[in-house]
Amino acid sequence: MNYDNLKKIFFKMDPENAHDLAITGLRVANLFPSLLSICGKDLVVNNQSLNQNLLGLNFPNPVGLAGGFDKNGVVLKSLQNLGFGHIEYGTVTPKPQDGNEKPRLFRLVKNESIQNSMGFNNLGLKAVKANVSKFYPLNVPLIANIGKNKTTPNDDALSDYITLAKELDGVCDMFLVNVSSPNTPNLRALQEENFIKELFLALKETTKKPVAFKISPDFSYDEATEICTVAVKSGAKMLIINNTSVDYSLSPNIKEHKGGISGKLITHKSRELFKAISSELYGKAVLVSCGGIDSAEEAYTRIKLGANLVQIYTSFIFKGPTIARDINKELSKLLKADGFENIAQAVGVDITVKAKSDS
């Protein structure tokens, strides 16, 4: 059955139930290594032109899966065999939490977008650590996306992040500190200079693993660049630009004014924010572009604007399990057509070309 037919079935279901069913299917696939191997041969693109060594880690291709799909780290092996070049699990919180009241996940089908107000629903640190330990290490870098519990006051948030970093240090290759989700009350208030400095100083003393910082797309360009600059100066080795948006003016199809929007509705917004931040911070940290990427052409645009890596999520839902393969195959063709032997030669080329023309 091709994915278009399967999608018709999934899209008749409640979105969260469909997601749970997809996770169940991938969990079953975990139990059959021979099946995963067959999938891997078809979906994993082994092309040296896409390979990069960043932060001491080998990224076989630039297309990663953003956090939120496998919150509890239960299908990591299956996701690896779908061809992703890196994978995030989480967001993980110290204590288990149910998340926000349902319904909290909506498809905006005409816009190929999703609106979610999940609220860091996960099984909690202990259970997630046990799950991930069954799979770690993978053949691709694994990022632990960590966040504070809803019931933890912002004044005590630092302790949640330190606890998570200590406990998950042995089951990830990197950390991502999540202070930019719109679905935990007051969380985005932590995207300010003093807390960011304090957080990265504490994490530097807690883990030797690289730590990434993810920004909201709803700041002005100057504000976002300033916040990211503070994060980099404080120790962030990677910037992920960006999380979901609460700009409800993006579409008349918005269900309710709650939760974050992802997918094609934020393609332009995400690209332009990335362009603004990259123009200031290119070369000072590993840059990752996320938001509305569903094709090799869009991924390549972000790469030429300075992205070492890209992340997808919503396009995985709308285009299916072959999307990483499809983007990577086409990316290798685009690189070759432009005369690049490796993706690293294309990263930031539009910035460097502009800089030369302006000088």
XYZ file of C-alpha atoms in Angstrom:
359
model
C 0.000 0.000 0.000
C 1.498 3.372 -0.955
C 1.496 6.219 1.523
C -1.199 8.247 -0.249
C -3.663 5.425 0.362
C -2.449 4.904 3.920
C -2.738 8.640 4.588
C -6.402 8.602 3.582
C -7.003 6.067 6.359
C -4.878 7.915 8.928
C -6.446 11.275 8.117
C -9.934 9.924 8.854
C -8.748 9.258 12.407
C -8.285 11.693 15.270
C -4.741 13.087 14.769
C -3.422 11.954 18.144
C -4.899 8.464 17.713
C -3.295 8.271 14.263
C 0.052 9.255 15.761
C -0.277 6.603 18.467
C -1.091 3.998 15.805
C 1.983 5.008 13.793
C 4.151 4.670 16.908
C 2.653 1.219 17.542
C 3.490 0.146 13.988
C 7.061 1.350 14.349
C 7.363 -0.432 17.714
C 6.342 -3.662 16.039
C 8.946 -3.034 13.341
C 11.571 -2.687 16.096
C 11.002 -6.366 16.866
C 12.007 -7.511 13.374
C 15.625 -6.593 12.615
C 15.462 -8.249 9.187
C 12.488 -6.035 8.237
C 14.342 -2.940 9.437
C 17.365 -3.978 7.410
C 15.250 -4.235 4.255
C 13.735 -0.800 4.959
C 17.183 0.610 5.601
C 18.522 -0.613 2.270
C 15.706 1.187 0.481
C 15.451 4.345 2.589
C 18.946 5.095 3.923
C 20.956 7.163 1.449
C 24.676 6.394 1.701
C 26.304 9.206 -0.204
C 29.568 10.720 0.975
C 28.621 14.062 -0.549
C 26.032 14.422 2.231
C 28.311 13.424 5.114
C 29.544 15.971 7.677
C 31.537 15.749 10.899
C 30.158 18.343 13.280
C 30.921 18.773 16.971
C 32.855 15.507 16.870
C 29.809 13.604 15.600
C 29.273 11.989 12.211
C 26.100 13.142 10.456
C 25.636 10.828 7.433
C 23.127 13.230 5.893
C 21.682 16.629 6.854
C 18.007 15.647 7.255
C 17.031 15.106 10.889
C 13.775 14.374 12.674
C 12.772 17.110 15.124
C 11.644 16.381 18.657
C 8.036 15.586 19.438
C 7.469 12.541 17.250
C 9.107 9.964 19.511
C 8.592 11.633 22.865
C 9.376 8.523 24.893
C 12.256 7.065 22.882
C 10.472 3.869 21.881
C 10.968 3.706 18.081
C 14.470 5.077 17.602
C 15.790 2.052 15.706
C 12.874 2.158 13.279
C 13.328 5.891 12.697
C 17.009 5.390 12.004
C 16.100 2.934 9.276
C 13.829 5.507 7.642
C 16.982 7.356 6.652
C 17.177 10.290 9.057
C 20.670 11.707 9.576
C 20.005 12.552 13.223
C 17.072 12.040 15.579
C 15.665 13.927 18.561
C 13.684 12.200 21.273
C 11.541 13.997 23.835
C 10.745 16.535 25.049
C 11.568 14.725 28.301
C 10.664 16.179 31.707
C 11.901 14.944 35.113
C 8.462 13.768 36.215
C 5.861 12.086 33.989
C 3.136 14.419 32.783
C -0.040 13.998 30.770
C 0.221 17.233 28.854
C -2.610 19.579 28.046
C -6.300 18.804 27.759
C -7.488 17.051 24.589
C -8.157 17.734 21.772
C -4.686 19.210 21.410
C -3.537 18.163 17.943
C -5.135 19.465 14.735
C -4.424 18.954 11.047
C -4.630 21.983 8.777
C -4.801 19.777 5.701
C -5.222 22.452 3.031
C -2.136 24.185 4.391
C -0.133 20.965 4.923
C 0.380 22.160 8.480
C -0.269 21.043 12.035
C -1.389 22.923 15.119
C -0.464 21.330 18.435
C -0.797 22.196 22.106
C 0.508 18.886 23.454
C 2.291 20.288 26.507
C 5.343 18.014 26.943
C 3.293 14.846 27.462
C 5.830 12.096 28.220
C 6.507 9.171 30.547
C 9.118 11.070 32.518
C 12.876 10.798 32.943
C 13.104 7.327 34.488
C 10.931 5.565 31.909
C 12.362 7.403 28.900
C 15.928 6.690 29.987
C 15.093 2.974 30.256
C 13.510 3.026 26.781
C 16.381 4.825 25.072
C 19.016 2.618 26.712
C 17.636 -0.300 24.671
C 18.645 1.422 21.436
C 21.574 3.699 22.222
C 23.942 4.175 20.496
C 22.469 4.495 17.019
C 24.247 4.808 13.688
C 23.274 8.490 13.650
C 23.588 11.216 16.312
C 20.873 11.101 18.948
C 19.694 14.321 20.606
C 17.887 14.408 23.949
C 15.317 17.225 23.962
C 14.859 18.285 27.593
C 12.324 20.581 29.257
C 10.949 21.559 32.620
C 7.792 20.151 34.165
C 4.662 22.276 33.927
C 4.427 22.361 37.719
C 8.013 23.559 38.168
C 8.081 27.327 38.739
C 10.378 29.257 36.416
C 12.498 30.194 39.447
C 13.278 26.485 39.895
C 13.510 25.557 36.205
C 17.301 25.290 36.243
C 17.173 22.270 38.557
C 14.951 20.365 36.092
C 17.412 20.886 33.221
C 20.412 19.908 35.364
C 18.669 16.752 36.585
C 17.804 15.727 33.030
C 21.332 16.398 31.743
C 22.897 14.331 34.519
C 20.574 11.371 34.077
C 20.413 11.272 30.265
C 24.108 11.934 29.667
C 24.766 8.263 28.931
C 21.926 7.826 26.443
C 22.433 10.667 23.962
C 25.109 12.324 21.861
C 23.808 15.858 22.389
C 21.254 17.812 24.362
C 18.682 20.348 23.211
C 17.299 22.661 25.888
C 13.661 23.389 25.145
C 12.611 26.798 26.442
C 10.743 27.792 23.279
C 7.661 25.573 23.188
C 4.454 27.641 23.363
C 2.573 24.827 25.114
C 3.947 25.052 28.667
C 2.749 28.165 30.532
C 5.479 30.807 30.938
C 8.165 28.577 29.397
C 9.028 31.088 26.684
C 9.718 33.651 29.412
C 12.955 31.703 30.006
C 14.261 32.918 26.636
C 16.012 35.829 28.294
C 19.655 36.698 28.828
C 20.161 35.962 32.521
C 18.497 32.562 32.501
C 20.244 31.485 29.297
C 23.641 32.425 30.740
C 22.908 30.625 33.999
C 21.547 27.557 32.208
C 24.494 27.048 29.871
C 27.023 27.686 32.648
C 25.334 24.994 34.751
C 25.122 22.540 31.840
C 28.798 23.078 31.027
C 29.577 21.791 34.535
C 27.085 18.914 34.204
C 27.854 17.347 30.829
C 30.652 17.203 28.284
C 28.106 16.592 25.511
C 27.356 19.476 23.109
C 24.221 21.442 23.976
C 21.869 23.032 21.431
C 19.508 25.978 21.852
C 16.185 26.255 20.007
C 14.532 29.630 19.425
C 10.890 30.652 19.026
C 9.985 32.050 15.584
C 7.825 34.772 17.101
C 10.545 37.236 18.089
C 11.637 40.108 15.906
C 14.797 39.403 13.931
C 16.854 41.622 16.222
C 15.473 40.028 19.396
C 16.001 36.493 18.088
C 19.550 37.260 16.974
C 20.363 38.829 20.332
C 19.024 35.829 22.260
C 20.906 33.373 20.039
C 24.087 35.413 20.402
C 23.786 35.215 24.186
C 23.270 31.441 23.938
C 26.357 30.976 21.748
C 28.528 33.172 23.972
C 27.267 31.205 26.972
C 28.204 27.834 25.477
C 25.566 26.712 22.968
C 27.303 24.708 20.249
C 24.262 24.432 18.003
C 21.294 26.691 17.239
C 18.031 25.218 15.977
C 15.930 27.835 14.209
C 13.030 27.448 14.966
C 10.207 25.992 17.100
C 6.477 26.221 16.308
C 4.729 29.585 15.903
C 1.763 31.159 17.681
C 1.226 33.661 14.875
C -2.424 32.811 14.260
C -2.693 35.370 11.481
C -0.920 32.862 9.213
C -4.154 31.099 8.269
C -7.938 31.504 8.502
C -8.136 27.744 9.111
C -6.737 27.920 12.651
C -8.900 25.753 14.934
C -8.442 27.696 18.148
C -5.980 30.272 19.350
C -3.893 27.769 21.268
C -0.767 25.761 20.579
C 1.961 26.089 17.982
C 1.793 25.938 14.193
C 4.221 23.895 12.115
C 4.441 22.968 8.441
C 4.035 24.958 5.239
C 2.309 27.854 6.992
C 5.599 28.802 8.642
C 7.936 28.088 5.689
C 8.489 31.748 4.806
C 8.577 32.894 8.438
C 11.149 30.241 9.367
C 13.313 30.816 6.296
C 13.476 34.564 6.841
C 14.223 34.237 10.562
C 16.958 31.741 9.783
C 18.398 34.093 7.182
C 18.489 36.945 9.699
C 20.170 34.929 12.448
C 22.583 33.202 10.094
C 23.741 36.516 8.652
C 25.038 37.374 12.120
C 26.031 34.012 13.577
C 27.140 31.927 10.586
C 30.411 30.216 11.473
C 30.012 30.802 15.212
C 27.881 27.714 15.904
C 26.397 24.775 14.043
C 23.174 26.122 12.540
C 20.091 23.979 11.992
C 17.057 25.216 10.074
C 13.636 23.855 10.986
C 10.146 24.909 9.953
C 8.167 24.193 6.808
C 10.842 22.157 5.027
C 9.264 19.521 2.774
C 11.532 19.325 -0.276
C 15.165 19.135 -1.302
C 14.852 22.567 -2.902
C 13.761 24.192 0.365
C 16.384 22.261 2.336
C 19.059 23.367 -0.146
C 17.957 26.990 0.164
C 18.441 26.810 3.933
C 21.811 25.067 3.521
C 23.074 27.787 1.202
C 21.878 30.334 3.768
C 24.150 28.727 6.363
C 22.402 25.612 7.679
C 24.684 22.673 8.342
C 21.596 20.580 9.006
C 17.833 20.755 8.587
C 15.033 19.178 10.592
C 11.572 18.070 9.550
C 8.473 16.856 11.353
C 5.179 17.975 9.791
C 6.281 17.049 6.274
C 6.995 13.540 7.619
C 3.298 13.327 8.483
C 2.061 14.697 5.154
C 4.571 13.062 2.785
C 5.314 9.816 4.543
C 8.226 7.566 5.511
C 10.224 8.065 2.308
C 10.701 11.798 2.819
C 14.245 11.683 4.241
C 15.350 9.447 1.366
C 13.626 11.614 -1.222
C 15.150 14.845 0.081
C 18.624 13.320 0.411
C 18.623 11.811 -3.081
C 17.595 15.081 -4.655
C 20.015 17.060 -2.490
C 22.931 15.003 -3.786
C 21.831 15.855 -7.349
C 21.585 19.560 -6.536
C 25.068 19.534 -5.021
C 26.493 17.795 -8.062
C 24.765 20.192 -10.460
C 26.386 23.121 -8.625
C 29.809 21.481 -8.705
C 30.051 20.703 -4.997
C 31.738 17.470 -3.946
C 30.443 17.723 -0.383
C 27.578 19.515 1.312
C 30.032 21.442 3.488
C 31.064 23.398 0.384
C 27.471 24.554 -0.110
C 26.807 25.562 3.508
C 26.574 29.342 3.697
C 27.502 29.927 0.052
C 24.775 32.548 -0.359
C 26.105 34.428 2.666
C 29.713 34.371 1.512
C 28.768 35.382 -2.028
C 26.702 38.321 -0.706
C 29.531 39.354 1.620
C 31.967 39.474 -1.303
C 29.552 41.513 -3.428
C 28.977 43.986 -0.595
C 32.676 44.519 0.044
